[in-house]
Tab-separated table of C-alpha atoms in Angstrom:
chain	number	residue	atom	x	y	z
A	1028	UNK	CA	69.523	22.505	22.619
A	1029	UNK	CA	68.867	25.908	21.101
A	1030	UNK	CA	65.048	27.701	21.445
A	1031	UNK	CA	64.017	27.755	17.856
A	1032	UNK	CA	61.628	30.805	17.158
A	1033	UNK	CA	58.742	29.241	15.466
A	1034	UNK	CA	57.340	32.231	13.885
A	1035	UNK	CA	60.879	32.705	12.201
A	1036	UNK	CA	61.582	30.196	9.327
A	1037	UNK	CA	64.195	28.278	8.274
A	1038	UNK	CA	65.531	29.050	4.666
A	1039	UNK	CA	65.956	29.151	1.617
A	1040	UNK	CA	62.672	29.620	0.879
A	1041	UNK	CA	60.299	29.705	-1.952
A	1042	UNK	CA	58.540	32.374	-3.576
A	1043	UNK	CA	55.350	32.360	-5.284
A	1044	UNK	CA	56.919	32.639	-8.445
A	1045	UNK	CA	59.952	30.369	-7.988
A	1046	UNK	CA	59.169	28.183	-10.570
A	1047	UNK	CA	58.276	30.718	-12.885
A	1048	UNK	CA	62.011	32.421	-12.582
A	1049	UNK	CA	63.507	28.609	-13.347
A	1050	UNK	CA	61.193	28.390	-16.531
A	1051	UNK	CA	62.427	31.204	-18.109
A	1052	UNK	CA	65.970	30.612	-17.071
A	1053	UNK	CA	66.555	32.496	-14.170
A	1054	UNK	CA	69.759	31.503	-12.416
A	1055	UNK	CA	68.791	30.945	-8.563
A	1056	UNK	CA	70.597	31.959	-5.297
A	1057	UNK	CA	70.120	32.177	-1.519
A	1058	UNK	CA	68.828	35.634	-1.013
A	1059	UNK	CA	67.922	36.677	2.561
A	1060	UNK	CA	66.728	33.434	3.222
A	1061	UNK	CA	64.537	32.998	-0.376
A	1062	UNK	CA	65.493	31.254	-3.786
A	1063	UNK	CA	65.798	34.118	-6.270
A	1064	UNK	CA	67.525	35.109	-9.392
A	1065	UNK	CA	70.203	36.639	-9.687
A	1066	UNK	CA	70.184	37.233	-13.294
A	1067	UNK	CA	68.670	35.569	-16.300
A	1068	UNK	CA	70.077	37.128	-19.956
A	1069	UNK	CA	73.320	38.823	-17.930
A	1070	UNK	CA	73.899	41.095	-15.381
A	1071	UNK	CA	74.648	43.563	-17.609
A	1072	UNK	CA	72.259	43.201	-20.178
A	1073	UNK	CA	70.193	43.383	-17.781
A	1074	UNK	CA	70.965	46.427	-16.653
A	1075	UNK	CA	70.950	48.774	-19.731
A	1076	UNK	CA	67.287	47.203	-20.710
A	1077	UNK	CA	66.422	48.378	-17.401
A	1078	UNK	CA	68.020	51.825	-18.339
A	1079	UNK	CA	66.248	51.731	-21.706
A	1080	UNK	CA	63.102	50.111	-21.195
A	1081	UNK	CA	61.387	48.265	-18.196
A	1082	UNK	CA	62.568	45.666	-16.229
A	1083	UNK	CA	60.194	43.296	-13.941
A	1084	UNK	CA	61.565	42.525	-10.660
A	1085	UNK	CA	60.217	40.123	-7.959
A	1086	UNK	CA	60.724	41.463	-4.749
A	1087	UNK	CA	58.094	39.275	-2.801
A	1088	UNK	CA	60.766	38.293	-0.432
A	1089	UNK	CA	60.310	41.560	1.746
A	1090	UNK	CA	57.892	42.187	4.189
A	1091	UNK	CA	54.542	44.084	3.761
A	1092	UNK	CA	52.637	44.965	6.927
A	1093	UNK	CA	49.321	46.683	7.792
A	1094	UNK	CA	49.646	48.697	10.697
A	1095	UNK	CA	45.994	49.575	12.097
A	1096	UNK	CA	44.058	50.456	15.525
A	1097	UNK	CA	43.075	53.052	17.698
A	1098	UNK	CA	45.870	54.841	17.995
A	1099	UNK	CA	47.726	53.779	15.326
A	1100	UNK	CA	49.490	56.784	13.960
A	1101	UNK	CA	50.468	58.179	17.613
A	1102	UNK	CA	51.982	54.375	17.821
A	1103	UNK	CA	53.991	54.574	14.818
A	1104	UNK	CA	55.366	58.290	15.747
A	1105	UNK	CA	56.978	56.803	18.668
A	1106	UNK	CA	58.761	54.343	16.949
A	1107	UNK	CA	59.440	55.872	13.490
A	1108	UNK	CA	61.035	59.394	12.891
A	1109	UNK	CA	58.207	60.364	10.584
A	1110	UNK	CA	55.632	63.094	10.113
A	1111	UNK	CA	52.459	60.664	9.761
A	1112	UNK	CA	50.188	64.019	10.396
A	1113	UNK	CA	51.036	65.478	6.766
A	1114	UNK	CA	51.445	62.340	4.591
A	1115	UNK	CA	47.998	61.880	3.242
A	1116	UNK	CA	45.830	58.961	1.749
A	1117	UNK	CA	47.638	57.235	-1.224
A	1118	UNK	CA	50.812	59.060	0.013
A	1119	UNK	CA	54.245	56.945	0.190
A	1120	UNK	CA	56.795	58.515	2.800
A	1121	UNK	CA	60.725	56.904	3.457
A	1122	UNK	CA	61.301	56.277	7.026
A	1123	UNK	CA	63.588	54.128	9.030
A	1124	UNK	CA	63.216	52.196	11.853
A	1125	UNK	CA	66.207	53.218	14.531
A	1126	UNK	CA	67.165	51.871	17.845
A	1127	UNK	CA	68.006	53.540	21.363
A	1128	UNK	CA	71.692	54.461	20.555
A	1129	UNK	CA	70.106	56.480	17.119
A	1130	UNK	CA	71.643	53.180	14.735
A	1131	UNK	CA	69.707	52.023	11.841
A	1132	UNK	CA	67.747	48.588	12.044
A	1133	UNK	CA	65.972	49.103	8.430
A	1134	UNK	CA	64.847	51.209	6.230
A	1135	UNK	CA	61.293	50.969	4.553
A	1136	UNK	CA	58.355	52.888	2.891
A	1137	UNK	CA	55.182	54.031	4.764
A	1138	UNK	CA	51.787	54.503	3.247
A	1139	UNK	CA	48.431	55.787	4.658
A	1140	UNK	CA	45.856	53.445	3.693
A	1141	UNK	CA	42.658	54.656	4.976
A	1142	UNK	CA	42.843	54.458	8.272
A	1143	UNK	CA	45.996	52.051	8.633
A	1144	UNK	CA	49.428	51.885	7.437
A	1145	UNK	CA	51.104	49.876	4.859
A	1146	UNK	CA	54.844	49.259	5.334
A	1147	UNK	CA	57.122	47.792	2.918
A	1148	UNK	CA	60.536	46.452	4.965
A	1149	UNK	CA	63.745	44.646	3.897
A	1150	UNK	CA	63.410	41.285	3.972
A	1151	UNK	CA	66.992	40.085	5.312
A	1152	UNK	CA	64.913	42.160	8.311
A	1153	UNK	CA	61.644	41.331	8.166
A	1154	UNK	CA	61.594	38.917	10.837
A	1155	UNK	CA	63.557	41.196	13.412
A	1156	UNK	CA	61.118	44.330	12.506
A	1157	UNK	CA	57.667	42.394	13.010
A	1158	UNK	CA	59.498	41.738	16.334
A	1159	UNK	CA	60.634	45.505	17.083
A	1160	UNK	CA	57.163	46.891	16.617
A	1161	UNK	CA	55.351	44.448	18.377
A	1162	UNK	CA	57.793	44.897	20.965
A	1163	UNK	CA	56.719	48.581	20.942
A	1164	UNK	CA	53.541	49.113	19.578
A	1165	UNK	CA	50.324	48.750	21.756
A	1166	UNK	CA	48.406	46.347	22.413
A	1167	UNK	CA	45.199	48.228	20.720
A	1168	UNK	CA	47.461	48.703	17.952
A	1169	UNK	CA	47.000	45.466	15.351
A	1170	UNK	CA	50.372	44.555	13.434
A	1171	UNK	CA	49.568	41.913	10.174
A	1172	UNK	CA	52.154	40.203	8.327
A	1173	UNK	CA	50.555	40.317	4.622
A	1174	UNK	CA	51.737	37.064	3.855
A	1175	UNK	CA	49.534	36.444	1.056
A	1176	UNK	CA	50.816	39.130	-1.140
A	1177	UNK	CA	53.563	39.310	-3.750
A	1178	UNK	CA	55.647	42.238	-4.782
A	1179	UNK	CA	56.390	43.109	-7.981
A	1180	UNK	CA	58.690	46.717	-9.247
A	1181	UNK	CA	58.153	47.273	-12.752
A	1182	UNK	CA	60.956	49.812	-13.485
A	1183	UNK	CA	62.185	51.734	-16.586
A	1184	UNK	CA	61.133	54.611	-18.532
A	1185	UNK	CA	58.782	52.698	-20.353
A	1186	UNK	CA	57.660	51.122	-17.527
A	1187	UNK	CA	54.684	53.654	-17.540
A	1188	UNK	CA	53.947	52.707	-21.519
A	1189	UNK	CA	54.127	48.976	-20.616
A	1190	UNK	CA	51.549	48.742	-17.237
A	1191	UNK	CA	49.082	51.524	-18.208
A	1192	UNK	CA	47.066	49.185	-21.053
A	1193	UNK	CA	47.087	46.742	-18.325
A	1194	UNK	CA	44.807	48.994	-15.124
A	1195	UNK	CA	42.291	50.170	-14.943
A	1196	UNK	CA	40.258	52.012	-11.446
A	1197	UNK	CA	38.914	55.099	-10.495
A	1198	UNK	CA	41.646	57.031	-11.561
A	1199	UNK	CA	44.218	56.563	-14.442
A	1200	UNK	CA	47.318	55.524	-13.631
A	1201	UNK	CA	48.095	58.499	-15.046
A	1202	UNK	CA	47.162	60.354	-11.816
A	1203	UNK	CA	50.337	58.470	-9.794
A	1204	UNK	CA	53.588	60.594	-9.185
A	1205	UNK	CA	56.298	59.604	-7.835
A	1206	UNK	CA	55.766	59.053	-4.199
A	1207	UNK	CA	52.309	58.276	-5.054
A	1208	UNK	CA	49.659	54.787	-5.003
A	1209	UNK	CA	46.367	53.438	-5.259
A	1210	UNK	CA	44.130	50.484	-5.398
A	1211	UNK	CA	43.615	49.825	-8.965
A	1212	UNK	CA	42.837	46.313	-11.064
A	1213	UNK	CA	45.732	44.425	-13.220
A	1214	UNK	CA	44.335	41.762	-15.162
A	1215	UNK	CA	41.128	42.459	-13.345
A	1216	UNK	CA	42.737	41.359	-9.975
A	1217	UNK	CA	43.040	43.610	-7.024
A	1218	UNK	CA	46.414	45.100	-7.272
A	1219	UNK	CA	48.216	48.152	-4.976
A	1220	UNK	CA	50.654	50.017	-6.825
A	1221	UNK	CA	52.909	53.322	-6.179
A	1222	UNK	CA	55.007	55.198	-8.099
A	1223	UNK	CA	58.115	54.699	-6.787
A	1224	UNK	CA	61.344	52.166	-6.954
A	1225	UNK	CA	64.666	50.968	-6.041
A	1226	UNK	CA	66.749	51.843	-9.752
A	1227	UNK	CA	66.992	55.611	-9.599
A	1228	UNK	CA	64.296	55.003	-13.440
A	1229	UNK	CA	60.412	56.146	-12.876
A	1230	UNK	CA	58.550	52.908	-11.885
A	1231	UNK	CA	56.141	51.465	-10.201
A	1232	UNK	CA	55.707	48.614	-7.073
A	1233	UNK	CA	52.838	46.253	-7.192
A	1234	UNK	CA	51.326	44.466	-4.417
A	1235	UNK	CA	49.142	41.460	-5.724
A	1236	UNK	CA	47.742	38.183	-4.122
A	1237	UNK	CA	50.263	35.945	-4.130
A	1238	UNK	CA	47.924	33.161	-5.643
A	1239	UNK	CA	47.661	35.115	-8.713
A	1240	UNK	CA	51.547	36.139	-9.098
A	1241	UNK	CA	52.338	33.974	-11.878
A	1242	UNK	CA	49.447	34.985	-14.289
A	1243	UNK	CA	49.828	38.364	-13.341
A	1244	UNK	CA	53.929	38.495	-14.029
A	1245	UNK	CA	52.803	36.487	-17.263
A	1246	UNK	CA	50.857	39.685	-18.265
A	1247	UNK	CA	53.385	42.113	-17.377
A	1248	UNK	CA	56.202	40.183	-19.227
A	1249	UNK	CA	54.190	39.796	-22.192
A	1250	UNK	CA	54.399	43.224	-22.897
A	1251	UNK	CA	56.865	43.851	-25.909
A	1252	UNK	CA	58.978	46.969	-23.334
A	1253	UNK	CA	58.970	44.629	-20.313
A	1254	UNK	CA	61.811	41.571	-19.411
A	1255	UNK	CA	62.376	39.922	-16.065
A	1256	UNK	CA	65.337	40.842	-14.695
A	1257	UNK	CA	67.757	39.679	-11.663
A	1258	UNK	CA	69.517	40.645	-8.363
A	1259	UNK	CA	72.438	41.534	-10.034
A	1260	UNK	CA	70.987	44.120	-11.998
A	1261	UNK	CA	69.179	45.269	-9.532
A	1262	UNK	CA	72.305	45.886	-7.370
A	1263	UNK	CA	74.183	47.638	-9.793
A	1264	UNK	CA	71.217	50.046	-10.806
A	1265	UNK	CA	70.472	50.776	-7.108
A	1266	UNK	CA	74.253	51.884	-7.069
A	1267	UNK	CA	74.039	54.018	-10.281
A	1268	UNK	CA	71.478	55.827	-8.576
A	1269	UNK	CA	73.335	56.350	-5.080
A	1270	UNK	CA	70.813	54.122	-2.755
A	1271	UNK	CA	71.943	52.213	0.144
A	1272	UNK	CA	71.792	48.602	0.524
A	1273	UNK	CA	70.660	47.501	4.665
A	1274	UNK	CA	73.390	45.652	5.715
A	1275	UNK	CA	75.775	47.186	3.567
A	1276	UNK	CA	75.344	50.840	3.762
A	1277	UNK	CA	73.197	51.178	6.699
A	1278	UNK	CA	73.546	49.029	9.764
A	1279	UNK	CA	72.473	49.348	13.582
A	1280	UNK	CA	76.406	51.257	14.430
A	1281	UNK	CA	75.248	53.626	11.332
A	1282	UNK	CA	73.271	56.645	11.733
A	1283	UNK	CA	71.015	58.549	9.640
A	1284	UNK	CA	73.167	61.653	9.256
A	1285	UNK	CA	76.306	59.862	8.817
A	1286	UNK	CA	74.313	57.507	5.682
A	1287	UNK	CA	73.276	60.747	4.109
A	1288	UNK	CA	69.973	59.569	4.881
A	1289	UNK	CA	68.197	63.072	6.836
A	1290	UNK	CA	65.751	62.919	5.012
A	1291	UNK	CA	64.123	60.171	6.401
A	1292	UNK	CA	63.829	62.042	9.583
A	1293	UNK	CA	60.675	64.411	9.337
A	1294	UNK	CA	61.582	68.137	9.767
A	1295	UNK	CA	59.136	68.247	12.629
A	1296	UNK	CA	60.577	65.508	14.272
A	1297	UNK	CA	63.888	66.872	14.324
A	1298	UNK	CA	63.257	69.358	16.563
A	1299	UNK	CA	60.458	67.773	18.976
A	1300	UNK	CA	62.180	64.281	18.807
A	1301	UNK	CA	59.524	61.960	20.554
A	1302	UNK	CA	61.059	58.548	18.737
A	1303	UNK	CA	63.276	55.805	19.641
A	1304	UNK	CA	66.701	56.841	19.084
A	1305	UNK	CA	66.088	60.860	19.288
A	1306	UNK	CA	68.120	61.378	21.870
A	1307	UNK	CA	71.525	59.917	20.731
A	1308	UNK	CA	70.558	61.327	16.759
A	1309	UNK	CA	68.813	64.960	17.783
A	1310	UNK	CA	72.548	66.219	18.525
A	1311	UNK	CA	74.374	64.282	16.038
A	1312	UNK	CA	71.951	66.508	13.105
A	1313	UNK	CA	72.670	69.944	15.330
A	1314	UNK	CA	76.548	69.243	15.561
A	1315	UNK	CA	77.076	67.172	12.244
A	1316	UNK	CA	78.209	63.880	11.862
A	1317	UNK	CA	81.807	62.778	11.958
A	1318	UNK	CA	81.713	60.465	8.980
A	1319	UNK	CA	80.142	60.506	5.979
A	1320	UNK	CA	78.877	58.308	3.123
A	1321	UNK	CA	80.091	59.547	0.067
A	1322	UNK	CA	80.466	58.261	-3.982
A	1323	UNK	CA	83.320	57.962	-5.118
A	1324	UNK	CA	84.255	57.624	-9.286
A	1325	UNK	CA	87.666	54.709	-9.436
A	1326	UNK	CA	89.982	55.504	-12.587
A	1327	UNK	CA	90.629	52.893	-14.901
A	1328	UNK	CA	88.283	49.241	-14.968
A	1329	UNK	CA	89.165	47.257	-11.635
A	1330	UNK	CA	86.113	47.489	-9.305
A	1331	UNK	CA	86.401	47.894	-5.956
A	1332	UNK	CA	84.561	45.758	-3.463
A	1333	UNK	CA	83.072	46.100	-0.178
A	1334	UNK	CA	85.476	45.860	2.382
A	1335	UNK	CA	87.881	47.558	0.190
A	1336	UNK	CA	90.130	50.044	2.599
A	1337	UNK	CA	89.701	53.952	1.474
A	1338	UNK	CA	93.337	55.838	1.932
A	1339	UNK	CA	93.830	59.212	2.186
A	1340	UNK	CA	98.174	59.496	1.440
A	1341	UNK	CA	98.966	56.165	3.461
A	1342	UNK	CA	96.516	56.445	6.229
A	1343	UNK	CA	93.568	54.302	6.193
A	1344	UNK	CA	90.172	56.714	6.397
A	1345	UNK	CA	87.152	54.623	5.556
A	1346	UNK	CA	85.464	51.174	3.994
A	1347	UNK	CA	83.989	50.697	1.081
A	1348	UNK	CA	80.527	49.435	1.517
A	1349	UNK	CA	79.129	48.928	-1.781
A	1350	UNK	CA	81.117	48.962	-5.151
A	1351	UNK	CA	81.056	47.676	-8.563
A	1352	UNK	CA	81.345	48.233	-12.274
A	1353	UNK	CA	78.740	50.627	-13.519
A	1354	UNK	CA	77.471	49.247	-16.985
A	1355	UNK	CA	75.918	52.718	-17.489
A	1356	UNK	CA	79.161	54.681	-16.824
A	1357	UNK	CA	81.665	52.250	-17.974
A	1358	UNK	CA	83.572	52.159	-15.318
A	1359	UNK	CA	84.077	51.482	-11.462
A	1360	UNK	CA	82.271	53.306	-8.758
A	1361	UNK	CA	82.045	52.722	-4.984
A	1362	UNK	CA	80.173	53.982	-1.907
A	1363	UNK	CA	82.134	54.277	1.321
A	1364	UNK	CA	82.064	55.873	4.320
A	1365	UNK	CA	84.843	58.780	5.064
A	1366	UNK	CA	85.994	61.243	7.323
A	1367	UNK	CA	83.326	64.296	7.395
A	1368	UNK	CA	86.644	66.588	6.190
A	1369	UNK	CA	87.317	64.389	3.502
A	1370	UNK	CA	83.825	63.891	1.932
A	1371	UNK	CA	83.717	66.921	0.017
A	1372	UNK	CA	83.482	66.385	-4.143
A	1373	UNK	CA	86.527	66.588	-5.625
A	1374	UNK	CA	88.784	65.100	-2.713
A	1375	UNK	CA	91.384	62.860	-3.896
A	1376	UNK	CA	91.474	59.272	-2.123
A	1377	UNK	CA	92.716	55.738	-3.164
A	1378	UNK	CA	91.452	52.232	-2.279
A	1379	UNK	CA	93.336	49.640	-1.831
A	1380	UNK	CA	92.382	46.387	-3.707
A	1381	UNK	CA	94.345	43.364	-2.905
A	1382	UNK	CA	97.800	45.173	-2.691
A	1383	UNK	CA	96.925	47.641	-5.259
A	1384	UNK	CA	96.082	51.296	-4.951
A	1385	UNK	CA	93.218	52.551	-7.145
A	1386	UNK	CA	92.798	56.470	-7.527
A	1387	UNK	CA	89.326	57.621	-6.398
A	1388	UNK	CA	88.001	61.079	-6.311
A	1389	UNK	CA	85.092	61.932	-4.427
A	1390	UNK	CA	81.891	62.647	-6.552
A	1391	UNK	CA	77.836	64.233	-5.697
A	1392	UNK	CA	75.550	60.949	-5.976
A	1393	UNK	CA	73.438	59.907	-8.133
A	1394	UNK	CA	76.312	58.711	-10.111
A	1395	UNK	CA	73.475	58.655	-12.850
A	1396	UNK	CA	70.398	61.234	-12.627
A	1397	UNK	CA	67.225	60.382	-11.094
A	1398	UNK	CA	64.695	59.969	-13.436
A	1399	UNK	CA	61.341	59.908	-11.298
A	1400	UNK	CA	58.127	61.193	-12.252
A	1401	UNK	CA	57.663	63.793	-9.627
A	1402	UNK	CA	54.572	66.206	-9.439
A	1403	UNK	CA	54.324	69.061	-12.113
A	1404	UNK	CA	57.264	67.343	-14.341
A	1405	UNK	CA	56.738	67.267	-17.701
């Protein structure tokens, strides 16, 4: 008979606001081991309110974790390839957790809270990262599982218009830029939130207790610029905006320079190295990587899916690893990694979808602009 890890459950699970998703309609899947919804109005739908307005998304299946102790930023250093000495209180850094041969195990967001950390993971990984950094951290280094929080990402560019009448704290909400949180009070409940997001829109994520999740997405929704939307959406607007899926664009055989992903790898730190991985991704950044992961725009309307081989004349040269019909665009566009020669804008490839050759070109990503509220923007 098979061990059975008892601090890893069994799914699907249930969210805190599981119910709340089948009330309004929400149409319900197995997603990394939770029930969520994949879409409620339409994918696509969806998608453009997103673009348009603001979009509510429950993403309380990943993992939030306090990392705290004596020691406790020396700890993380070791383990993450991340300049903890310049990212200040409030501040919200992208990092990635990497393992001895420099491949990616996840990717997640990093923010001083007073004297700990606050780390936001994937949460097809959650369960495999709680056990990498207790594997590695200290033992006077403390490593919680905030299980009794929700996460909610309010995104859109009126997502700012919608959530402001809603907090209030010691400093407007205002005051947030992308990158950017603070403790403030939604619906007079204790609520984190940072300026940041998964959709390429400005936006904010908002960690709440999970026993008030369902009054608190009731007040969020019941503003006239806000509707929930799915996993679909979400998916396809993550794409738009060029971001890598774990598991999909990133795995543990990728790494960081070929995924385009550098910058979550501290200048500092990629010279004095001093984190798992350093020594196998330290000359992979000096000498360049040999593949790349690159956009690509697919004439005509057939989508291309992951999996989908990338040709360059008849020779195979890469996978796609993410693809899909861009509502914003109107048309197909892909992510796949490619020969470091090839992944230059411009290049003409094809992918082959069941037996058929679609033309691709190679294009810069975002496929559609970033629209963040960064410091100093108007």
């Amino acid at each position: 008979m098979d061990d059975i890890d008892p601090d890893v459950p069994t799914g699907p699970l249930v969210l805190p606001l599981d119910q709340w998703h089948r009330a309004r309609g929400g149409r319900m899947v197995d997603f990394a081991g939770y029930w969520m919804p994949v879409q409620f109005e339409g994918i696509i739908a969806e998608h453009l309110w997103t673009r348009e307005s603001a979009g509510f998304f429950d993403v309380s299946h990943m993992g939030q974790l306090y990392v705290s102790g004596e020691g406790a930023e020396a700890a993380l250093e070791q383990v993450l390839p991340i300049d903890l000495s310049t990212l200040p209180v409030g501040g919200v850094r992208y990092s990635l957790l990497l393992n001895e041969e420099g491949g990616i195990l996840d990717d997640l967001m990093v923010t001083r809270w007073g004297t700990g950390f606050y780390l936001v993971v994937n949460g097809a990984t959650k369960w495999d990262d709680i056990g990498h950094l207790r594997e590695h951290l200290p033992d006077a280094v403390t490593l919680n599982h905030l299980e009794d929080n929700a996460l909610f990402a309010l995104q859109g560019p009126k997502a700012f218009e919608a959530l402001e009448p809603l907090v209030s704290g010691d400093h407007p909400l205002s005051a947030l830029t992308f990158m950017r949180g603070g403790q403030f009070k939604l619906g007079g409940i204790d609520a984190w939130i940072s300026r940041s997001g998964y959709t390429g829109e400005d936006g904010f994520e908002i960690a709440v207790p999970a026993e008030n999740a369902a009054e608190l997405a009731d007040l969020i929704c019941a503003q006239p610029q806000v509707k929930p939307i799915g996993l679909g959406a979400r998916d396809s607007l993550r794409l738009e905006a060029g971001l890598p899926l774990y598991g999909h664009d990133m795995t543990e055989t990728i790494d960081p320079v070929s995924a385009d992903l550098l910058f979550g790898i501290n200048k500092r730190r990629r010279t004095d190295g001093g984190f798992i991985g350093a020594d196998k991704v330290l000359p992979v950044i000096a000498a360049g990587a040999a593949t790349r992961r690159v956009g690509l725009a697919i004439e005509g309307r057939m989508a291309a899916r992951e999996g989908a081989k990338v040709l360059s004349g008849e020779n195979e040269v890469g996978i796609v690893t993410s693809g899909g019909f861009s509502p914003s665009l109107e048309r197909p566009i892909a992510m796949a990694y490619v020969p470091a020669e090839l992944a230059v804008s411009g290049t003409q490839l094809s992918i082959d979808v069941r037996g058929r050759k679609l033309a691709a070109s190679v294009v810069p990503m975002p496929f559609v602009p970033h629209r963040y509220h960064r410091k100093g923007a108007a």
